[in-house]
Short mmCIF file of N, CA and C in Angstrom, two decimals:
data_model
loop_
_atom_site.label_atom_id
_atom_site.label_comp_id
_atom_site.label_asym_id
_atom_site.label_seq_id
_atom_site.Cartn_x
_atom_site.Cartn_y
_atom_site.Cartn_z
N MET A 1 1.93 7.85 13.64
CA MET A 1 2.60 6.58 13.39
C MET A 1 2.38 6.13 11.96
N GLY A 2 1.20 6.43 11.39
CA GLY A 2 0.92 6.02 10.03
C GLY A 2 1.78 6.76 9.01
N ILE A 3 2.20 7.96 9.34
CA ILE A 3 3.03 8.74 8.42
C ILE A 3 4.50 8.35 8.57
N LEU A 4 4.88 7.97 9.76
CA LEU A 4 6.29 7.72 10.06
C LEU A 4 6.85 6.49 9.33
N ILE A 5 6.08 5.43 9.22
CA ILE A 5 6.59 4.20 8.62
C ILE A 5 6.95 4.38 7.15
N PRO A 6 6.06 4.90 6.28
CA PRO A 6 6.47 5.09 4.89
C PRO A 6 7.55 6.15 4.73
N LEU A 7 7.51 7.19 5.56
CA LEU A 7 8.51 8.25 5.47
C LEU A 7 9.91 7.71 5.75
N VAL A 8 10.04 6.94 6.81
CA VAL A 8 11.34 6.39 7.18
C VAL A 8 11.79 5.30 6.21
N SER A 9 10.88 4.43 5.82
CA SER A 9 11.28 3.31 4.96
C SER A 9 11.69 3.78 3.56
N VAL A 10 10.92 4.67 2.97
CA VAL A 10 11.27 5.15 1.62
C VAL A 10 12.51 6.03 1.68
N SER A 11 12.63 6.85 2.70
CA SER A 11 13.83 7.68 2.83
C SER A 11 15.07 6.81 3.04
N ALA A 12 14.93 5.75 3.82
CA ALA A 12 16.07 4.84 4.03
C ALA A 12 16.44 4.13 2.74
N PHE A 13 15.44 3.73 1.96
CA PHE A 13 15.72 3.07 0.68
C PHE A 13 16.54 3.97 -0.24
N TRP A 14 16.10 5.23 -0.41
CA TRP A 14 16.83 6.13 -1.30
C TRP A 14 18.17 6.55 -0.71
N ALA A 15 18.29 6.58 0.61
CA ALA A 15 19.59 6.87 1.24
C ALA A 15 20.57 5.73 0.96
N ILE A 16 20.09 4.49 1.03
CA ILE A 16 20.96 3.34 0.73
C ILE A 16 21.41 3.39 -0.72
N ILE A 17 20.48 3.71 -1.63
CA ILE A 17 20.84 3.81 -3.05
C ILE A 17 21.83 4.96 -3.26
N GLY A 18 21.56 6.10 -2.64
CA GLY A 18 22.41 7.28 -2.84
C GLY A 18 23.79 7.15 -2.23
N PHE A 19 23.89 6.54 -1.04
CA PHE A 19 25.19 6.41 -0.39
C PHE A 19 25.90 5.12 -0.75
N GLY A 20 25.15 4.04 -0.97
CA GLY A 20 25.76 2.75 -1.25
C GLY A 20 25.99 2.48 -2.72
N GLY A 21 25.17 3.09 -3.56
CA GLY A 21 25.29 2.85 -5.00
C GLY A 21 26.64 3.21 -5.60
N PRO A 22 27.21 4.34 -5.26
CA PRO A 22 28.50 4.70 -5.83
C PRO A 22 29.65 3.75 -5.45
N TRP A 23 29.51 3.02 -4.36
CA TRP A 23 30.58 2.10 -3.93
C TRP A 23 30.65 0.85 -4.80
N ILE A 24 29.58 0.52 -5.51
CA ILE A 24 29.59 -0.71 -6.31
C ILE A 24 29.93 -0.46 -7.77
N VAL A 25 30.25 0.77 -8.13
CA VAL A 25 30.60 1.09 -9.51
C VAL A 25 32.03 0.60 -9.78
N PRO A 26 32.23 -0.18 -10.86
CA PRO A 26 33.57 -0.67 -11.16
C PRO A 26 34.50 0.47 -11.61
N LYS A 27 35.79 0.26 -11.44
CA LYS A 27 36.76 1.27 -11.84
C LYS A 27 36.78 1.38 -13.36
N GLY A 28 36.94 2.59 -13.81
CA GLY A 28 36.97 2.86 -15.25
C GLY A 28 37.06 4.35 -15.48
N PRO A 29 37.14 4.74 -16.75
CA PRO A 29 37.31 6.17 -17.04
C PRO A 29 36.07 7.01 -16.70
N ASN A 30 34.90 6.41 -16.67
CA ASN A 30 33.66 7.16 -16.40
C ASN A 30 33.09 6.88 -15.01
N ARG A 31 33.92 6.42 -14.10
CA ARG A 31 33.43 6.05 -12.77
C ARG A 31 32.82 7.25 -12.04
N GLY A 32 33.45 8.39 -12.11
CA GLY A 32 32.93 9.58 -11.42
C GLY A 32 31.59 10.02 -11.96
N ILE A 33 31.41 9.94 -13.28
CA ILE A 33 30.14 10.32 -13.89
C ILE A 33 29.03 9.34 -13.48
N ILE A 34 29.34 8.06 -13.48
CA ILE A 34 28.35 7.05 -13.10
C ILE A 34 27.97 7.21 -11.64
N GLN A 35 28.94 7.47 -10.78
CA GLN A 35 28.64 7.70 -9.37
C GLN A 35 27.75 8.92 -9.19
N LEU A 36 28.07 9.99 -9.90
CA LEU A 36 27.26 11.20 -9.83
C LEU A 36 25.84 10.93 -10.32
N MET A 37 25.70 10.15 -11.39
CA MET A 37 24.37 9.83 -11.91
C MET A 37 23.56 9.03 -10.89
N ILE A 38 24.19 8.10 -10.20
CA ILE A 38 23.48 7.30 -9.19
C ILE A 38 23.02 8.18 -8.04
N VAL A 39 23.89 9.05 -7.56
CA VAL A 39 23.53 9.93 -6.45
C VAL A 39 22.43 10.90 -6.87
N MET A 40 22.57 11.50 -8.04
CA MET A 40 21.56 12.45 -8.50
C MET A 40 20.21 11.77 -8.75
N THR A 41 20.24 10.54 -9.25
CA THR A 41 19.00 9.80 -9.43
C THR A 41 18.31 9.55 -8.10
N ALA A 42 19.08 9.14 -7.10
CA ALA A 42 18.50 8.89 -5.78
C ALA A 42 17.92 10.18 -5.19
N VAL A 43 18.64 11.28 -5.30
CA VAL A 43 18.17 12.55 -4.75
C VAL A 43 16.91 13.02 -5.46
N CYS A 44 16.90 12.96 -6.79
CA CYS A 44 15.73 13.42 -7.55
C CYS A 44 14.51 12.54 -7.30
N CYS A 45 14.70 11.23 -7.27
CA CYS A 45 13.57 10.32 -7.00
C CYS A 45 13.03 10.53 -5.60
N TRP A 46 13.92 10.71 -4.61
CA TRP A 46 13.46 10.94 -3.25
C TRP A 46 12.72 12.27 -3.16
N MET A 47 13.24 13.32 -3.80
CA MET A 47 12.58 14.62 -3.73
C MET A 47 11.22 14.58 -4.41
N PHE A 48 11.11 13.89 -5.53
CA PHE A 48 9.81 13.77 -6.19
C PHE A 48 8.84 13.02 -5.28
N TRP A 49 9.29 11.93 -4.67
CA TRP A 49 8.41 11.16 -3.79
C TRP A 49 7.98 11.98 -2.58
N ILE A 50 8.92 12.68 -1.95
CA ILE A 50 8.58 13.42 -0.73
C ILE A 50 7.62 14.57 -1.04
N MET A 51 7.75 15.20 -2.21
CA MET A 51 6.82 16.27 -2.57
C MET A 51 5.42 15.73 -2.79
N VAL A 52 5.30 14.61 -3.47
CA VAL A 52 3.99 14.01 -3.68
C VAL A 52 3.41 13.54 -2.34
N PHE A 53 4.23 12.92 -1.51
CA PHE A 53 3.79 12.43 -0.21
C PHE A 53 3.28 13.57 0.66
N LEU A 54 4.03 14.65 0.74
CA LEU A 54 3.63 15.78 1.58
C LEU A 54 2.42 16.51 1.00
N HIS A 55 2.30 16.54 -0.31
CA HIS A 55 1.14 17.18 -0.92
C HIS A 55 -0.14 16.42 -0.58
N GLN A 56 -0.06 15.12 -0.46
CA GLN A 56 -1.24 14.34 -0.11
C GLN A 56 -1.63 14.52 1.35
N LEU A 57 -0.71 14.94 2.20
CA LEU A 57 -1.05 15.16 3.60
C LEU A 57 -1.92 16.40 3.78
N ASN A 58 -1.65 17.44 3.00
CA ASN A 58 -2.40 18.69 3.09
C ASN A 58 -2.66 19.21 1.68
N PRO A 59 -3.68 18.68 1.00
CA PRO A 59 -3.93 19.10 -0.38
C PRO A 59 -4.38 20.56 -0.45
N LEU A 60 -3.99 21.22 -1.53
CA LEU A 60 -4.37 22.62 -1.72
C LEU A 60 -5.81 22.73 -2.20
N ILE A 61 -6.26 21.77 -2.97
CA ILE A 61 -7.61 21.79 -3.52
C ILE A 61 -8.39 20.63 -2.93
N GLY A 62 -9.48 20.93 -2.27
CA GLY A 62 -10.31 19.90 -1.66
C GLY A 62 -11.28 19.30 -2.68
N PRO A 63 -12.07 18.34 -2.24
CA PRO A 63 -13.04 17.74 -3.14
C PRO A 63 -14.13 18.72 -3.53
N GLN A 64 -14.58 18.65 -4.75
CA GLN A 64 -15.63 19.52 -5.27
C GLN A 64 -16.97 18.81 -5.07
N ILE A 65 -17.90 19.47 -4.39
CA ILE A 65 -19.21 18.88 -4.12
C ILE A 65 -20.26 19.65 -4.91
N ASN A 66 -21.17 18.90 -5.52
CA ASN A 66 -22.25 19.49 -6.29
C ASN A 66 -23.21 20.23 -5.35
N VAL A 67 -23.87 21.28 -5.85
CA VAL A 67 -24.78 22.08 -5.04
C VAL A 67 -25.96 21.23 -4.56
N LYS A 68 -26.46 20.33 -5.41
CA LYS A 68 -27.57 19.47 -5.01
C LYS A 68 -27.16 18.58 -3.84
N THR A 69 -25.94 18.09 -3.86
CA THR A 69 -25.45 17.25 -2.78
C THR A 69 -25.34 18.04 -1.49
N ILE A 70 -24.87 19.27 -1.57
CA ILE A 70 -24.76 20.12 -0.38
C ILE A 70 -26.15 20.38 0.22
N ARG A 71 -27.14 20.65 -0.63
CA ARG A 71 -28.50 20.89 -0.13
C ARG A 71 -29.07 19.63 0.51
N TRP A 72 -28.84 18.47 -0.11
CA TRP A 72 -29.34 17.21 0.43
C TRP A 72 -28.71 16.93 1.80
N ILE A 73 -27.40 17.12 1.91
CA ILE A 73 -26.71 16.92 3.19
C ILE A 73 -27.25 17.89 4.24
N SER A 74 -27.47 19.11 3.85
CA SER A 74 -27.97 20.11 4.78
C SER A 74 -29.35 19.73 5.30
N GLU A 75 -30.21 19.22 4.42
CA GLU A 75 -31.55 18.80 4.85
C GLU A 75 -31.48 17.57 5.76
N LYS A 76 -30.65 16.60 5.42
CA LYS A 76 -30.58 15.37 6.17
C LYS A 76 -29.93 15.55 7.54
N TRP A 77 -28.99 16.46 7.65
CA TRP A 77 -28.31 16.68 8.91
C TRP A 77 -29.11 17.59 9.85
N GLY A 78 -30.14 18.22 9.32
CA GLY A 78 -31.01 19.01 10.16
C GLY A 78 -30.56 20.43 10.42
N ASP A 79 -29.53 20.89 9.77
CA ASP A 79 -29.10 22.27 9.97
C ASP A 79 -29.39 23.09 8.72
N SER A 80 -30.51 22.78 8.11
CA SER A 80 -30.89 23.44 6.86
C SER A 80 -31.19 24.91 7.13
N LYS A 81 -30.50 25.77 6.41
CA LYS A 81 -30.73 27.20 6.48
C LYS A 81 -31.27 27.65 5.14
N PRO A 82 -32.07 28.67 5.10
CA PRO A 82 -32.58 29.12 3.82
C PRO A 82 -31.43 29.60 2.93
N LEU A 83 -31.39 29.06 1.72
CA LEU A 83 -30.36 29.44 0.79
C LEU A 83 -30.86 30.62 -0.05
N ALA A 84 -29.95 31.44 -0.50
CA ALA A 84 -30.31 32.64 -1.25
C ALA A 84 -30.97 32.30 -2.57
N ASN A 85 -30.49 31.25 -3.23
CA ASN A 85 -31.01 30.90 -4.55
C ASN A 85 -32.02 29.76 -4.50
N ALA A 86 -32.54 29.45 -3.35
CA ALA A 86 -33.44 28.29 -3.22
C ALA A 86 -34.83 28.58 -3.71
#
C-alpha cells in the first residue's frame, strides 16, 4: 500500500500533463512542435521519476559497514565467531 499511493499519484499527474497538455496549446504555426514538446517532457520526466523510484525499492549497492562495527555487532548479538584476522 505504501508503494501504490506515490506510484499512482505521480503517474496520474504526468499522464494528465502528457494527455491534457497538448489540448491547451493555442493554434499557430508551431502548434505541433509545442504539443510534441509537452508530451515528450511528460514522458521523460515520468521515466526519470519511475527509474529513481524503482531503484530505491531494490538498491544495487547496500550500505557499507566498517569492520569495527561488524565486530562490535557480532559481540553484542552473541553470535561472535572467531575471525581470521582477529
